[in-house]
Amino acid sequence: MADRLETESRKLLGRLRDAMAGDLEGQARLDRITHLIADSMGCEVCSIYLFRDEDTLELCATEGLNPDAVHKTRMKLGEGLVGMVARNRQVVNTPDAPQAKGFRYMPETGEEIYSSFLGVPVQRLGEALGVLVVQSRTAREFSADEVYALEVVAMVLAEMTELGAFIGDNAAMSARHSQPVLFRGTVGQEGAAEGHVWLHEPRVVVTNPIADDPERERVRLREAVEQLRVGVDKMLEIAGGQDKDQQQVLEAYRMFANSKGWMRRMEEDISNGLSAEAAVEKEQSVARARMGQVTDQYLRERLSDLDDLSNRLLRILTGQGADTGAEMPADPILIARNIGPAELLEYGRSLKGIVLEEGSVGSHAAIVARALAIPLVVHAERVTTEALNGDHIMVDGEQGVVHLRPDDNVVTAFRDKIAMLAAAQERYASIRDLPAETQDGAVLSLQMNAGLMADLPSLPSSGAEGVGLFRTELQFLVRNQMPRRSELVALYARVLDAAGGKPVVFRTLDIGSDKVLPYMKPNDEPNPALGWRAIRVGLDKPGIMRMQLQALIRAANGRPLTVMFPFVAQFEEYRSARRLMDKTLAAEERLGHVLPESVKVGAMLETPSLAFAPLKFFEEVDFLSIGGNDLKQFFFAADRENERVRRRYDTLNVSFLSFIEGIVERCNATGTPLSFCGEDAGRPVEAMCFAAIGLRSLSMRPASIGPVKSLLRRTNLPEVRKVIADARHRGEMSVRPAVMEWLRTRGA
Ligand code: PEP
Ligand code: MG
C-alpha cells in the first residue's frame, strides 16, 4: 500500500513538474495543479489558499468548489478549518468537517456537501504561505500515508510559490518579496538610514524541488550528510574540548548528523518524489514550525541546532555557500536574525544601518552599533524571511520602523526626515563650544563613550570634554587572538594622541556575560551576567590585567593616566586591583619606563552592593562612574538583554532615582568625583533628571551630546527638582509622566 502511494506520489509530482514547465500563465498553473492533485488523490475537491496579507487567506484556485468563489472567499488567520491549519501550522484531518470544531460555513463555495476534509500547511522554512486542502463526499479519515503525500505536495507548492510560479495579472498572485513591507521593531540606536539589504546569512534557494530518480537523490543526500559529518567532526577536533558551549552545540550537531530518524524521514520524502534539497527543507520547515510551539529552552536550542545543521546541509547540496559571491552594496543595511558584538565589529563602519529580527537594546551588539553610530532596529519580526539581498530599504531608528521596498510616497517622506535630522544636528553644532550650563547656573561635564579608534574623530565634532568611558574590550573582541602588549601600547597611545590632551578614562577589560572572547575558554555558566566577568576575571587572571595596565602606563608615557575597573561589587576587589596597579607602576619604574604624570584609579558602580560599601571605600577611590546599564539590570533583577523584562522598568522609576540620589549624596559627603556612563546618560530627559538629583558628569555616545546639552541649557534644575519631589510626594511610581507633562507645558 505504502509503495503504491509512493509511486502515486512520485507520479503526481512528475505531473506537477510538467505543469510548471509548460507555458501556462500563473493562475492557469494554479488551476491545473488543483486539478492534478484532486485527480491523483481520488478526491472531488482540491483547493489552494494563499496569504493575501499577513493574516488573510484567500482561495486562489479550486477543483470542485464553486469557481466563482476563487479570489473572493477569504478568511482570517485562525478562522474556520483552513484558518486553523494556517495558524497552528498543523494538519487537520476529519471525516466530518461540518461537525468539526472550528468549522465555518462559506456558502459561496458550495462545500457543504463534502464531508471529509484534509488540510495541510504550505510553508517554507517555517514561514506559512498558505493551506492546501482536499475534500471528498464520502465520510472517511485520510490515512497517514495520504496525509504525508499531501504534505510532500505542499512542500513543492511552497517552493514553487517562492520561485514566483503563480505570479500573473488579474487575480493571480503577486510576486513574493516584491511588495513594500513595513516592520515595527524597537529602537536600538537612533538615526535614519537609506540603503540596500545585505543579508548576514543569505537564504538558500531550491530550484529543483521535484526529482524523478529517487536512488540518485538518496545517494546525493547520503554523500552530503557524510560530508557534513566529517565537517562536524573536524570542528569538534578544532574546538578540542576547549569551549564547552561550542562543544555542546557541536555534539548536538553530531547527534543530528548521525540521527537515523532524521535520515529516514528525508529518505521517505525522496521516495515520494522530492529532491534531496527539498527533503532537507521539508524537515527543516517541520522543525521550525515546532520551534514556534516549544517553550522549553533546551528543546528550542536543540531545534535551532537542527536548523543550523539543515542550513549547512542545504549549502552542501546546492553549492550555495555562506559566501554567495554576491557583492555587498555600497550602502549596506545589515539584516540578521541576531549578531554578536565581535561579528558586528568585523563589518565596522561599512554598514549604514542594522535591522535584527531578535536582538536586544541592552546587548553589547547594540552598544557596538551605538559606538559606531549606526541606526539599529531590533525585534523586526520576519525581516529575515522577507528581505532579499539588494532590496531597497529604509531604517527609521527614531521610531523603530523599517520600510522594506518602500513605495515612492514613503521614500519622499523618509528623505525629508533624513534632511530634518541633519538640520537638527547642525543646530546642535552651533552650541558645540558652549558649556552645558543650566538656566540656574549649574555646569555639567559631558563626555563621550568610545571603544574603537574610529570613535575618536567624534571627540572634537561632538563637543565632548573628554572620553568618560573607553571600553577596552572592544579591541579584544575584534581579534581572533589575544592582542600583544606592544599592540596595546601602540593603540592606547594613539587614543591619547587623538584625544589631544582631553582626559580619557580607560576601563580595563570587561569580558564575560555576552562579551565572549573567541580565543578564551568560556566557562559554562548558568547566568553569565552574574558570573565570572570583568574584574572577577581580572583578579583571578592577574597576568592579563597586569599586561593591560603595563600597556596603559607605557602608552601614557609621562601623560596623565585614568583607569577604572568594571563591575566592582565590594571594597576588597577595588583594593586588590589598585594594589596590582601600584605594583605594576613600581615594576615599570624599575624597568626604566617613564611613569604617567598622574594616575587616577576609579571603580565602576554597577552592582547595588557597592553603593552601600563602607564610607572608607568612597574616600579611597579616586572617582566612581555609575554603569547604569548593569546597575539597572541588577537593581530591578531584569536582564538588560531580555526585551520582555527590560522595558518593564523605567530609569525614572522613583526607586531607582532615589537609589542614584543616595550614591550622589555619599559621593558629595566624601568628596568623591562621580559620573554616570550608562546609555541612559545620553537620553535628554533622563540626563536632565540626573542633573536635577545632583549628578554633574555624564558620559554618553557622541551623537547624544548635542541633544542633551541643548535640553540642559534650556532647563532650570530647581524647577525639575520640584516636579520630581511633587511626583514622589503623590506616590507616583515613575516621575516620567510628570516630567514629560512639565516639559510639554513649557513647550520644550
Ligand atoms: C554599564 O553597565 O552601564 C556600562 C557602561 O558598561 P557596559 O554597558 O559595557 O556593560
Ligand atoms: Mg557594565
Short mmCIF file of N, CA and C in Angstrom, two decimals, residues 401-465:
data_model
loop_
_atom_site.label_atom_id
_atom_site.label_comp_id
_atom_site.label_asym_id
_atom_site.label_seq_id
_atom_site.Cartn_x
_atom_site.Cartn_y
_atom_site.Cartn_z
N VAL A 401 11.13 51.80 13.10
CA VAL A 401 10.35 51.32 11.96
C VAL A 401 11.28 51.06 10.78
N VAL A 402 10.96 50.00 10.03
CA VAL A 402 11.78 49.67 8.86
C VAL A 402 10.87 49.57 7.64
N HIS A 403 11.22 50.26 6.57
CA HIS A 403 10.44 50.19 5.34
C HIS A 403 11.23 49.37 4.33
N LEU A 404 10.72 48.19 4.00
CA LEU A 404 11.39 47.36 3.01
C LEU A 404 10.69 47.56 1.67
N ARG A 405 11.46 47.74 0.63
CA ARG A 405 10.93 48.03 -0.70
C ARG A 405 9.87 49.13 -0.64
N PRO A 406 10.22 50.29 -0.09
CA PRO A 406 9.22 51.34 0.14
C PRO A 406 8.66 51.90 -1.16
N ASP A 407 7.40 52.35 -1.13
CA ASP A 407 6.86 52.99 -2.34
C ASP A 407 7.28 54.46 -2.36
N ASP A 408 6.97 55.13 -3.47
CA ASP A 408 7.51 56.47 -3.68
C ASP A 408 7.15 57.47 -2.58
N ASN A 409 5.89 57.35 -2.06
CA ASN A 409 5.47 58.30 -1.02
C ASN A 409 6.33 58.17 0.22
N VAL A 410 6.57 56.91 0.59
CA VAL A 410 7.37 56.66 1.79
C VAL A 410 8.79 57.18 1.56
N VAL A 411 9.32 56.92 0.36
CA VAL A 411 10.69 57.35 0.06
C VAL A 411 10.80 58.87 0.24
N THR A 412 9.82 59.61 -0.32
CA THR A 412 9.89 61.07 -0.22
C THR A 412 9.82 61.52 1.23
N ALA A 413 8.85 60.95 1.98
CA ALA A 413 8.69 61.37 3.38
C ALA A 413 9.94 61.03 4.17
N PHE A 414 10.51 59.87 3.88
CA PHE A 414 11.68 59.44 4.64
C PHE A 414 12.88 60.33 4.36
N ARG A 415 13.04 60.68 3.08
CA ARG A 415 14.19 61.54 2.76
C ARG A 415 14.04 62.90 3.44
N ASP A 416 12.77 63.38 3.54
CA ASP A 416 12.54 64.64 4.26
C ASP A 416 13.00 64.51 5.70
N LYS A 417 12.71 63.33 6.26
CA LYS A 417 13.05 63.11 7.67
C LYS A 417 14.58 63.12 7.84
N ILE A 418 15.28 62.45 6.91
CA ILE A 418 16.75 62.43 6.99
C ILE A 418 17.28 63.87 6.94
N ALA A 419 16.68 64.67 6.07
CA ALA A 419 17.13 66.06 5.93
C ALA A 419 16.88 66.82 7.23
N MET A 420 15.72 66.54 7.87
CA MET A 420 15.39 67.21 9.12
C MET A 420 16.37 66.85 10.23
N LEU A 421 16.71 65.55 10.27
CA LEU A 421 17.66 65.11 11.31
C LEU A 421 19.01 65.79 11.11
N ALA A 422 19.40 65.91 9.83
CA ALA A 422 20.69 66.54 9.53
C ALA A 422 20.65 68.00 9.98
N ALA A 423 19.49 68.65 9.76
CA ALA A 423 19.35 70.06 10.15
C ALA A 423 19.46 70.18 11.67
N ALA A 424 18.85 69.20 12.40
CA ALA A 424 18.90 69.25 13.86
C ALA A 424 20.35 69.11 14.31
N GLN A 425 21.08 68.19 13.66
CA GLN A 425 22.50 68.02 14.03
C GLN A 425 23.26 69.33 13.83
N GLU A 426 22.89 70.03 12.78
CA GLU A 426 23.56 71.31 12.52
C GLU A 426 23.27 72.32 13.62
N ARG A 427 22.00 72.29 14.08
CA ARG A 427 21.64 73.20 15.18
C ARG A 427 22.48 72.89 16.41
N TYR A 428 22.67 71.56 16.66
CA TYR A 428 23.47 71.19 17.82
C TYR A 428 24.91 71.66 17.64
N ALA A 429 25.37 71.64 16.39
CA ALA A 429 26.75 72.05 16.14
C ALA A 429 26.96 73.49 16.60
N SER A 430 25.87 74.29 16.53
CA SER A 430 26.03 75.70 16.89
C SER A 430 26.26 75.88 18.39
N ILE A 431 25.89 74.87 19.22
CA ILE A 431 26.15 75.03 20.67
C ILE A 431 27.35 74.17 21.10
N ARG A 432 28.04 73.61 20.11
CA ARG A 432 29.12 72.67 20.40
C ARG A 432 30.17 73.26 21.38
N ASP A 433 30.52 74.50 21.18
CA ASP A 433 31.59 75.05 22.02
C ASP A 433 31.06 75.78 23.26
N LEU A 434 29.75 75.75 23.45
CA LEU A 434 29.18 76.41 24.65
C LEU A 434 29.13 75.39 25.79
N PRO A 435 29.17 75.86 27.04
CA PRO A 435 29.15 74.90 28.15
C PRO A 435 27.76 74.30 28.35
N ALA A 436 27.72 73.13 29.00
CA ALA A 436 26.43 72.51 29.32
C ALA A 436 25.96 73.14 30.63
N GLU A 437 25.54 74.38 30.53
CA GLU A 437 25.18 75.14 31.73
C GLU A 437 23.67 75.33 31.77
N THR A 438 23.09 75.01 32.90
CA THR A 438 21.63 75.13 33.01
C THR A 438 21.26 76.58 33.28
N GLN A 439 19.97 76.87 33.19
CA GLN A 439 19.50 78.25 33.40
C GLN A 439 19.86 78.78 34.78
N ASP A 440 19.92 77.86 35.75
CA ASP A 440 20.22 78.30 37.11
C ASP A 440 21.71 78.27 37.40
N GLY A 441 22.53 78.06 36.38
CA GLY A 441 23.97 78.21 36.54
C GLY A 441 24.75 76.96 36.91
N ALA A 442 24.08 75.78 36.91
CA ALA A 442 24.84 74.55 37.18
C ALA A 442 25.58 74.15 35.90
N VAL A 443 26.84 73.78 36.05
CA VAL A 443 27.62 73.41 34.85
C VAL A 443 27.91 71.92 34.90
N LEU A 444 27.54 71.23 33.84
CA LEU A 444 27.80 69.79 33.77
C LEU A 444 28.97 69.51 32.85
N SER A 445 29.63 68.39 33.12
CA SER A 445 30.69 67.96 32.21
C SER A 445 30.10 66.83 31.36
N LEU A 446 30.10 67.03 30.05
CA LEU A 446 29.57 65.98 29.16
C LEU A 446 30.74 65.34 28.42
N GLN A 447 30.83 64.04 28.55
CA GLN A 447 31.91 63.32 27.87
C GLN A 447 31.33 62.26 26.96
N MET A 448 32.21 61.66 26.20
CA MET A 448 31.69 60.64 25.28
C MET A 448 32.22 59.25 25.63
N ASN A 449 31.43 58.24 25.26
CA ASN A 449 31.86 56.85 25.39
C ASN A 449 32.51 56.44 24.08
N ALA A 450 33.55 55.62 24.18
CA ALA A 450 34.22 55.15 22.97
C ALA A 450 34.76 53.74 23.21
N GLY A 451 35.25 53.15 22.16
CA GLY A 451 35.80 51.80 22.31
C GLY A 451 36.66 51.43 21.12
N LEU A 452 36.57 52.25 20.10
CA LEU A 452 37.32 51.96 18.87
C LEU A 452 38.11 53.21 18.52
N MET A 453 39.18 52.98 17.82
CA MET A 453 39.97 54.11 17.36
C MET A 453 39.09 55.02 16.50
N ALA A 454 38.21 54.36 15.76
CA ALA A 454 37.37 55.10 14.83
C ALA A 454 36.40 56.04 15.53
N ASP A 455 36.22 55.86 16.85
CA ASP A 455 35.33 56.76 17.59
C ASP A 455 35.96 58.11 17.82
N LEU A 456 37.28 58.14 17.89
CA LEU A 456 37.96 59.34 18.36
C LEU A 456 37.71 60.61 17.53
N PRO A 457 37.57 60.48 16.20
CA PRO A 457 37.30 61.71 15.45
C PRO A 457 36.05 62.45 15.94
N SER A 458 35.13 61.73 16.62
CA SER A 458 33.91 62.40 17.10
C SER A 458 34.20 63.32 18.27
N LEU A 459 35.37 63.18 18.88
CA LEU A 459 35.65 63.96 20.10
C LEU A 459 35.54 65.46 19.86
N PRO A 460 36.25 66.02 18.87
CA PRO A 460 36.08 67.46 18.67
C PRO A 460 34.71 67.81 18.09
N SER A 461 34.19 66.99 17.16
CA SER A 461 32.95 67.39 16.49
C SER A 461 31.74 67.31 17.40
N SER A 462 31.78 66.44 18.43
CA SER A 462 30.60 66.30 19.29
C SER A 462 30.56 67.37 20.38
N GLY A 463 31.72 67.95 20.67
CA GLY A 463 31.76 68.91 21.77
C GLY A 463 32.00 68.23 23.11
N ALA A 464 32.38 66.94 23.10
CA ALA A 464 32.65 66.24 24.36
C ALA A 464 33.91 66.80 25.02
N GLU A 465 33.90 66.80 26.37
CA GLU A 465 35.07 67.33 27.07
C GLU A 465 36.17 66.29 27.23
#
